[in-house]
């Protein structure tokens, strides 16, 4: 964003500054308290934010190394970057965040009439989708089919996803089905980031 004073901003720049502030404040309010603490992002993650170009991001590593915390901060930095110089005039980007277990539960076939289908459509269209701890969910044929609908549309439209998981994309077939695992591997490409370190939950909280 411009570093000019408010009096020096053009009407368009003023609107962008206001929208940026509202969007970031809303995202901060929705962020769980434990993930609001500042952390330094790995360089590979910072590079993804700066030039993602439709690529997705896959954060992997052992339990407790800070994958979820990193993902929340990445989402915020990504949102902030959408209001930077050279970004197209697209209104306010929408980010949806889901734990995999909650997502699979929401997509179950006995969900209230229309809710599952509406959720699939929403998650196909949002600007950024973050699914946390993907390997933790217990799949069914039904949820795998719905997941394919979501990922295939995002794959075709080059809409990014951020995934945290303790296994690599090519080991996710049992959870997501092979078609989603294949697409996810291609969507992330070289944006698969291994986070290392001790289990933070065994010492200071992450």
XYZ file of N, CA and C in Angstrom:
618
model
N 0.833 -1.198 0.000
C 0.000 0.000 0.000
C 0.866 1.246 0.000
N 0.292 2.353 -0.437
C 1.027 3.608 -0.490
C 1.358 4.078 0.915
N 2.553 4.718 1.046
C 2.963 5.268 2.336
C 2.603 6.740 2.451
N 1.868 7.264 1.465
C 1.473 8.665 1.482
C 0.501 8.927 2.626
N 0.425 10.172 3.041
C -0.522 10.550 4.087
C -1.930 10.468 3.516
N -2.965 10.361 4.391
C -4.341 10.260 3.915
C -4.734 11.388 2.962
N -4.205 12.603 3.182
C -4.561 13.734 2.325
C -3.970 13.611 0.930
N -2.922 12.768 0.774
C -2.260 12.642 -0.514
C -2.769 11.459 -1.331
N -3.649 10.666 -0.766
C -4.142 9.492 -1.461
C -5.223 9.860 -2.469
N -5.252 9.125 -3.573
C -6.332 9.281 -4.541
C -7.591 8.647 -3.963
N -8.764 8.961 -4.527
C -10.000 8.328 -4.029
C -9.910 6.798 -4.061
N -9.341 6.235 -5.134
C -9.215 4.785 -5.220
C -8.299 4.251 -4.130
N -7.177 4.914 -3.891
C -6.243 4.479 -2.860
C -6.877 4.567 -1.475
N -7.669 5.606 -1.250
C -8.336 5.752 0.044
C -9.309 4.610 0.299
N -10.033 4.215 -0.752
C -10.967 3.097 -0.622
C -10.205 1.808 -0.319
N -9.076 1.607 -1.005
C -8.276 0.411 -0.769
C -7.740 0.360 0.662
N -7.274 1.501 1.161
C -6.773 1.555 2.535
C -7.882 1.187 3.518
N -9.064 1.732 3.284
C -10.187 1.442 4.178
C -10.578 -0.032 4.097
N -10.666 -0.563 2.885
C -11.039 -1.971 2.721
C -9.992 -2.891 3.339
N -8.735 -2.545 3.160
C -7.647 -3.346 3.734
C -7.766 -3.391 5.253
N -7.998 -2.242 5.861
C -8.111 -2.174 7.310
C -9.285 -3.006 7.809
N -10.420 -2.888 7.150
C -11.611 -3.645 7.553
C -11.377 -5.139 7.400
N -10.788 -5.536 6.259
C -10.566 -6.959 5.992
C -9.599 -7.567 7.002
N -8.508 -6.855 7.305
C -7.527 -7.380 8.244
C -8.087 -7.446 9.661
N -8.849 -6.431 10.054
C -9.459 -6.444 11.387
C -10.444 -7.600 11.525
N -11.214 -7.839 10.473
C -12.177 -8.943 10.509
C -11.449 -10.286 10.588
N -10.370 -10.416 9.827
C -9.613 -11.665 9.860
C -8.993 -11.873 11.240
N -8.452 -10.808 11.821
C -7.851 -10.910 13.157
C -8.893 -11.340 14.186
N -10.103 -10.837 14.069
C -11.158 -11.211 15.008
C -11.523 -12.685 14.889
N -11.420 -13.227 13.670
C -11.765 -14.627 13.436
C -10.609 -15.587 13.743
N -9.418 -15.042 13.938
C -8.251 -15.883 14.212
C -8.267 -16.350 15.667
N -8.139 -17.647 15.914
C -8.084 -18.123 17.306
C -6.960 -17.436 18.084
N -7.207 -17.174 19.353
C -6.246 -16.432 20.176
C -4.847 -17.033 20.130
N -4.754 -18.344 20.134
C -3.454 -18.998 20.213
C -2.598 -18.740 18.976
N -3.244 -18.371 17.858
C -2.513 -18.145 16.617
C -2.329 -16.663 16.283
N -2.627 -15.787 17.240
C -2.463 -14.347 16.993
C -1.053 -13.866 17.319
N -0.300 -14.656 18.047
C 1.058 -14.248 18.413
C 1.930 -14.146 17.166
N 2.704 -13.071 17.021
C 3.560 -12.920 15.828
C 4.597 -14.036 15.746
N 4.822 -14.529 14.545
C 5.892 -15.489 14.285
C 6.549 -15.109 12.965
N 7.766 -15.567 12.794
C 8.475 -15.327 11.536
C 8.155 -16.449 10.559
N 7.760 -16.077 9.350
C 7.427 -17.084 8.352
C 8.682 -17.566 7.631
N 8.737 -18.857 7.285
C 9.861 -19.355 6.494
C 9.980 -18.597 5.176
N 11.193 -18.472 4.663
C 11.404 -17.725 3.432
C 10.603 -18.295 2.279
N 10.474 -19.605 2.207
C 9.708 -20.213 1.115
C 8.243 -19.808 1.176
N 7.715 -19.638 2.383
C 6.331 -19.188 2.539
C 6.210 -17.728 2.135
N 7.161 -16.892 2.569
C 7.148 -15.479 2.180
C 7.237 -15.333 0.668
N 8.032 -16.169 0.024
C 8.155 -16.128 -1.432
C 6.840 -16.524 -2.095
N 6.148 -17.495 -1.520
C 4.844 -17.901 -2.065
C 3.847 -16.748 -1.999
N 3.825 -16.043 -0.885
C 2.914 -14.911 -0.741
C 3.231 -13.830 -1.769
N 4.515 -13.584 -1.978
C 4.932 -12.497 -2.872
C 4.640 -12.797 -4.336
N 4.641 -14.077 -4.716
C 4.457 -14.376 -6.130
C 3.763 -15.687 -6.373
N 2.656 -15.901 -5.660
C 2.019 -17.214 -5.708
C 1.473 -17.546 -7.082
N 0.956 -16.582 -7.847
C 0.555 -16.811 -9.222
C -0.438 -17.934 -9.433
N -1.291 -18.200 -8.450
C -2.265 -19.265 -8.575
C -1.817 -20.577 -7.965
N -0.555 -20.669 -7.546
C -0.066 -21.875 -6.894
C -0.696 -22.031 -5.511
N -0.748 -23.272 -5.047
C -1.210 -23.552 -3.697
C -0.004 -23.828 -2.806
N -0.264 -23.935 -1.496
C 0.816 -24.076 -0.511
C 0.512 -25.261 0.390
N 1.511 -26.116 0.570
C 1.360 -27.310 1.395
C 2.395 -27.263 2.509
N 1.920 -27.163 3.756
C 2.801 -27.104 4.924
C 2.777 -28.458 5.617
N 3.939 -29.086 5.697
C 4.010 -30.405 6.286
C 5.098 -30.442 7.358
N 5.089 -31.498 8.137
C 6.048 -31.640 9.228
C 5.434 -32.436 10.356
N 6.239 -32.749 11.343
C 5.775 -33.553 12.475
C 4.730 -32.790 13.297
N 4.032 -33.519 14.129
C 3.026 -32.912 15.000
C 3.691 -31.905 15.933
N 3.093 -30.715 16.042
C 3.544 -29.730 17.018
C 4.626 -28.779 16.557
N 5.014 -28.820 15.264
C 6.093 -27.931 14.814
C 5.593 -26.534 14.437
N 4.273 -26.317 14.444
C 3.746 -24.983 14.168
C 3.122 -24.822 12.803
N 2.644 -25.894 12.197
C 2.049 -25.819 10.855
C 0.800 -24.942 10.843
N -0.078 -25.153 11.817
C -1.332 -24.395 11.840
C -1.084 -22.923 12.106
N -0.207 -22.617 13.051
C 0.134 -21.226 13.353
C 0.710 -20.552 12.105
N 1.613 -21.258 11.427
C 2.202 -20.718 10.210
C 1.135 -20.467 9.146
N 0.188 -21.377 9.034
C -0.863 -21.221 8.025
C -1.749 -20.016 8.307
N -2.127 -19.815 9.566
C -2.947 -18.652 9.897
C -2.214 -17.352 9.573
N -0.936 -17.277 9.922
C -0.166 -16.075 9.619
C 0.026 -15.903 8.116
N 0.160 -17.013 7.394
C 0.281 -16.943 5.943
C -0.997 -16.393 5.322
N -2.130 -16.848 5.803
C -3.413 -16.335 5.301
C -3.498 -14.823 5.497
N -3.091 -14.356 6.676
C -3.177 -12.917 6.944
C -2.237 -12.131 6.039
N -0.996 -12.617 5.897
C -0.045 -11.929 5.025
C -0.510 -11.959 3.562
N -1.116 -13.062 3.148
C -1.660 -13.157 1.793
C -2.766 -12.120 1.605
N -3.659 -12.019 2.589
C -4.748 -11.052 2.505
C -4.200 -9.638 2.411
N -3.236 -9.319 3.238
C -2.616 -7.990 3.211
C -1.994 -7.695 1.854
N -1.364 -8.701 1.259
C -0.684 -8.516 -0.028
C -1.653 -8.232 -1.167
N -2.917 -8.635 -1.015
C -3.882 -8.413 -2.089
C -4.211 -6.936 -2.287
N -3.834 -6.108 -1.326
C -4.091 -4.677 -1.426
C -2.822 -3.905 -1.791
N -1.786 -4.608 -2.183
C -0.525 -3.958 -2.522
C -0.519 -3.390 -3.924
N 0.563 -2.688 -4.291
C 0.685 -2.093 -5.628
C 0.603 -3.155 -6.711
N -0.104 -2.808 -7.780
C -0.188 -3.699 -8.924
C -1.265 -4.759 -8.835
N -1.950 -4.846 -7.685
C -3.013 -5.826 -7.568
C -4.266 -5.326 -8.280
N -5.008 -6.219 -8.931
C -6.212 -5.789 -9.660
C -7.310 -5.339 -8.709
N -8.206 -4.546 -9.223
C -9.345 -4.055 -8.459
C -10.374 -5.181 -8.378
N -10.409 -5.896 -7.249
C -11.260 -7.079 -7.135
C -12.133 -7.057 -5.878
N -12.278 -5.932 -5.241
C -13.064 -5.909 -4.025
C -12.319 -6.544 -2.871
N -13.040 -7.214 -1.978
C -12.449 -7.805 -0.786
C -12.285 -9.304 -0.966
N -11.055 -9.830 -0.955
C -10.850 -11.271 -1.078
C -11.475 -12.015 0.102
N -12.023 -13.188 -0.167
C -12.648 -14.003 0.877
C -11.763 -15.200 1.172
N -11.487 -15.420 2.454
C -10.724 -16.568 2.921
C -11.644 -17.436 3.771
N -11.671 -18.737 3.490
C -12.404 -19.678 4.331
C -11.412 -20.641 4.968
N -11.561 -20.867 6.256
C -10.673 -21.762 6.988
C -11.498 -22.898 7.598
N -10.976 -24.120 7.508
C -11.664 -25.285 8.041
C -10.669 -26.285 8.606
N -10.953 -26.836 9.780
C -10.302 -28.074 10.180
C -10.861 -29.176 9.290
N -10.024 -30.123 8.920
C -10.489 -31.168 8.013
C -11.647 -31.955 8.617
N -11.587 -32.232 9.918
C -12.656 -33.009 10.547
C -13.988 -32.269 10.490
N -13.954 -30.957 10.721
C -15.186 -30.160 10.653
C -15.695 -30.075 9.219
N -14.776 -29.958 8.263
C -15.182 -29.883 6.864
C -15.845 -31.184 6.421
N -15.229 -32.322 6.736
C -15.813 -33.593 6.327
C -17.177 -33.801 6.986
N -17.312 -33.337 8.215
C -18.601 -33.451 8.897
C -19.655 -32.597 8.204
N -19.268 -31.383 7.774
C -20.212 -30.489 7.102
C -20.617 -31.007 5.731
N -19.779 -31.836 5.129
C -20.056 -32.355 3.791
C -20.779 -33.703 3.821
N -21.119 -34.198 4.990
C -21.723 -35.518 5.096
C -23.070 -35.553 4.356
N -23.487 -36.725 3.883
C -24.711 -36.812 3.085
C -25.990 -36.509 3.855
N -25.964 -36.623 5.198
C -27.170 -36.357 5.975
C -27.208 -34.923 6.505
N -26.370 -34.037 5.939
C -26.443 -32.620 6.315
C -27.809 -32.072 5.915
N -28.291 -31.029 6.616
C -29.592 -30.450 6.268
C -29.683 -30.128 4.777
N -30.894 -30.220 4.252
C -31.118 -30.060 2.815
C -30.430 -28.828 2.258
N -29.598 -29.043 1.256
C -28.978 -27.932 0.533
C -27.721 -27.386 1.152
N -27.455 -27.669 2.437
C -26.305 -27.049 3.095
C -24.983 -27.580 2.545
N -24.903 -28.892 2.345
C -23.678 -29.459 1.819
C -23.367 -28.961 0.423
N -24.378 -28.916 -0.441
C -24.180 -28.433 -1.800
C -23.791 -26.963 -1.810
N -24.411 -26.164 -0.958
C -24.071 -24.738 -0.881
C -22.642 -24.550 -0.400
N -22.204 -25.388 0.532
C -20.832 -25.289 1.034
C -19.832 -25.643 -0.056
N -20.106 -26.700 -0.821
C -19.217 -27.070 -1.920
C -19.054 -25.894 -2.876
N -20.151 -25.279 -3.253
C -20.092 -24.150 -4.194
C -19.298 -22.987 -3.610
N -19.503 -22.698 -2.323
C -18.786 -21.595 -1.688
C -17.287 -21.856 -1.672
N -16.908 -23.084 -1.321
C -15.486 -23.410 -1.215
C -14.828 -23.541 -2.588
N -15.605 -23.747 -3.611
C -15.071 -23.710 -4.972
C -14.700 -22.282 -5.376
N -15.392 -21.302 -4.823
C -15.317 -19.936 -5.345
C -14.495 -18.964 -4.510
N -14.305 -19.235 -3.220
C -13.580 -18.264 -2.395
C -12.163 -18.071 -2.914
N -11.609 -16.890 -2.648
C -10.291 -16.571 -3.188
C -9.170 -17.426 -2.580
N -9.293 -17.776 -1.301
C -8.285 -18.608 -0.648
C -8.985 -19.564 0.306
N -8.619 -20.838 0.227
C -9.182 -21.866 1.093
C -8.054 -22.482 1.909
N -8.221 -22.511 3.219
C -7.242 -23.106 4.133
C -7.895 -24.296 4.833
N -7.322 -25.499 4.627
C -7.799 -26.706 5.298
C -6.693 -27.197 6.214
N -7.003 -27.293 7.486
C -6.009 -27.635 8.502
C -6.031 -29.123 8.817
N -4.839 -29.712 8.931
C -4.655 -31.088 9.391
C -5.451 -32.074 8.533
N -5.177 -32.056 7.237
C -6.004 -32.792 6.279
C -6.013 -34.297 6.543
N -4.890 -34.865 6.994
C -4.827 -36.309 7.191
C -5.584 -36.782 8.423
N -6.080 -35.839 9.248
C -6.764 -36.230 10.486
C -8.198 -36.689 10.247
N -8.768 -36.337 9.109
C -10.174 -36.640 8.853
C -10.362 -38.101 8.449
N -11.512 -38.660 8.807
C -11.872 -40.011 8.391
C -12.790 -39.907 7.180
N -12.348 -40.429 6.052
C -13.101 -40.213 4.817
C -14.234 -41.213 4.621
N -15.146 -40.846 3.763
C -16.135 -41.755 3.210
C -16.141 -41.522 1.701
N -16.734 -42.421 0.965
C -16.820 -42.230 -0.486
C -17.526 -40.924 -0.798
N -18.567 -40.612 -0.030
C -19.334 -39.397 -0.260
C -18.475 -38.150 -0.062
N -17.759 -38.070 1.065
C -16.960 -36.863 1.324
C -15.803 -36.758 0.338
N -15.237 -37.873 -0.084
C -14.178 -37.819 -1.086
C -14.699 -37.260 -2.408
N -15.921 -37.628 -2.772
C -16.519 -37.096 -4.000
C -16.758 -35.593 -3.888
N -17.226 -35.139 -2.737
C -17.455 -33.700 -2.554
C -16.110 -32.957 -2.546
N -15.111 -33.574 -1.917
C -13.790 -32.956 -1.891
C -13.235 -32.838 -3.312
N -13.479 -33.848 -4.128
C -13.041 -33.775 -5.520
C -13.706 -32.604 -6.238
N -15.001 -32.397 -6.019
C -15.691 -31.272 -6.645
C -15.030 -29.950 -6.261
N -14.676 -29.820 -4.986
C -14.055 -28.579 -4.515
C -12.679 -28.392 -5.144
N -11.854 -29.408 -5.053
C -10.478 -29.272 -5.531
C -10.392 -29.201 -7.046
N -11.232 -29.931 -7.743
C -11.160 -29.899 -9.197
C -11.502 -28.515 -9.733
N -12.524 -27.883 -9.161
C -12.884 -26.535 -9.598
C -11.780 -25.544 -9.279
N -11.191 -25.649 -8.113
C -10.107 -24.738 -7.748
C -8.866 -25.002 -8.608
N -8.631 -26.251 -8.942
C -7.522 -26.620 -9.828
C -7.715 -25.993 -11.210
N -8.903 -26.108 -11.759
C -9.196 -25.568 -13.086
C -9.087 -24.048 -13.098
N -9.596 -23.410 -12.048
C -9.649 -21.941 -11.978
C -8.392 -21.326 -11.384
N -7.428 -22.149 -10.977
C -6.182 -21.683 -10.377
C -6.451 -20.830 -9.133
N -7.349 -21.329 -8.298
C -7.632 -20.671 -7.027
C -6.857 -21.405 -5.943
N -6.088 -20.705 -5.138
C -5.148 -21.373 -4.236
C -5.801 -21.984 -3.001
N -5.134 -23.008 -2.499
C -5.474 -23.594 -1.209
C -4.206 -23.618 -0.365
N -4.388 -23.554 0.929
C -3.306 -23.790 1.884
C -3.694 -25.031 2.678
N -2.799 -26.005 2.696
C -3.044 -27.255 3.395
C -1.981 -27.438 4.473
N -2.392 -27.846 5.671
C -1.431 -28.339 6.652
C -1.679 -29.831 6.819
N -0.595 -30.575 6.943
C -0.722 -32.026 6.987
C 0.595 -32.621 7.465
N 0.536 -33.761 8.149
C 1.777 -34.385 8.596
C 2.275 -35.453 7.635
N 1.624 -35.557 6.458
C 2.135 -36.419 5.387
C 2.142 -35.616 4.091
N 2.869 -36.093 3.087
C 2.970 -35.409 1.807
C 1.741 -35.678 0.941
N 1.497 -34.830 -0.085
C 0.311 -35.016 -0.930
C 0.177 -36.408 -1.520
N 1.304 -37.008 -1.944
C 1.214 -38.321 -2.588
C 0.878 -39.439 -1.608
N 0.800 -39.123 -0.311
C 0.410 -40.111 0.692
C -1.005 -39.872 1.209
N -1.759 -39.008 0.541
C -3.081 -38.622 1.018
C -4.225 -39.368 0.338
N -3.918 -40.280 -0.552
C -4.974 -40.908 -1.350
C -6.056 -41.565 -0.502
N -5.661 -42.172 0.628
C -6.659 -42.849 1.454
C -7.637 -41.875 2.082
N -7.200 -40.643 2.291
C -8.069 -39.626 2.896
C -8.876 -38.889 1.834
N -8.198 -38.398 0.810
C -8.836 -37.526 -0.169
C -9.314 -38.250 -1.417
N -8.823 -39.472 -1.626
C -9.023 -40.144 -2.901
C -7.870 -39.796 -3.831
N -7.511 -40.690 -4.765
C -6.340 -40.472 -5.613
C -6.453 -39.273 -6.541
N -7.651 -38.946 -6.990
C -7.791 -37.825 -7.921
C -7.483 -36.494 -7.239
N -7.935 -36.326 -6.004
C -7.629 -35.100 -5.268
C -6.144 -35.053 -4.916
N -5.588 -36.178 -4.483
C -4.167 -36.204 -4.131
C -3.306 -35.823 -5.323
N -3.668 -36.304 -6.514
C -2.912 -35.976 -7.727
C -3.004 -34.497 -8.044
N -4.199 -33.944 -7.974
C -4.375 -32.521 -8.269
C -3.656 -31.658 -7.245
N -3.739 -32.064 -5.990
C -3.101 -31.279 -4.936
C -1.586 -31.251 -5.121
N -1.003 -32.390 -5.513
C 0.438 -32.435 -5.746
C 0.838 -31.467 -6.853
N 0.030 -31.405 -7.918
C 0.342 -30.482 -9.018
C 0.071 -29.043 -8.616
N -1.002 -28.777 -7.879
C -1.345 -27.419 -7.472
C -0.251 -26.801 -6.606
N 0.358 -27.640 -5.762
C 1.395 -27.124 -4.867
C 2.758 -27.077 -5.543
N 3.026 -28.029 -6.446
C 4.282 -28.022 -7.176
C 5.472 -27.956 -6.239
N 6.274 -26.882 -6.403
C 7.456 -26.725 -5.542
C 7.151 -25.923 -4.279
N 5.864 -25.683 -4.006
C 5.474 -24.942 -2.800
C 5.050 -25.900 -1.693
N 5.855 -26.928 -1.488
C 5.669 -27.857 -0.382
C 6.753 -27.541 0.645
N 6.348 -27.074 1.810
C 7.285 -26.556 2.804
C 7.330 -27.498 4.000
N 8.516 -27.990 4.295
C 8.719 -28.848 5.460
C 9.115 -27.992 6.653
N 8.291 -28.024 7.690
C 8.594 -27.322 8.931
C 9.220 -28.316 9.907
N 10.296 -27.907 10.534
C 11.024 -28.794 11.426
C 11.171 -28.155 12.803
N 11.514 -28.994 13.771
C 11.722 -28.497 15.125
C 11.043 -29.397 16.133
N 11.191 -29.086 17.428
C 10.565 -29.895 18.476
C 9.063 -29.634 18.547
N 8.364 -30.494 19.240
C 6.940 -30.323 19.488
C 6.748 -29.150 20.425
N 6.196 -28.054 19.916
C 6.049 -26.839 20.724
C 5.092 -27.043 21.896
N 4.185 -27.988 21.755
C 3.225 -28.217 22.829
C 3.850 -28.890 24.048
N 5.066 -29.419 23.854
C 5.770 -30.023 24.974
C 6.507 -28.985 25.819
N 6.564 -27.730 25.290
C 7.216 -26.658 26.030
C 6.323 -25.438 26.029
N 6.785 -24.383 25.357
C 5.974 -23.169 25.259
C 4.869 -23.412 24.269
N 3.651 -22.953 24.557
C 2.505 -23.174 23.668
C 2.753 -22.523 22.323
N 2.316 -23.187 21.219
C 2.483 -22.653 19.875
C 1.478 -21.565 19.610
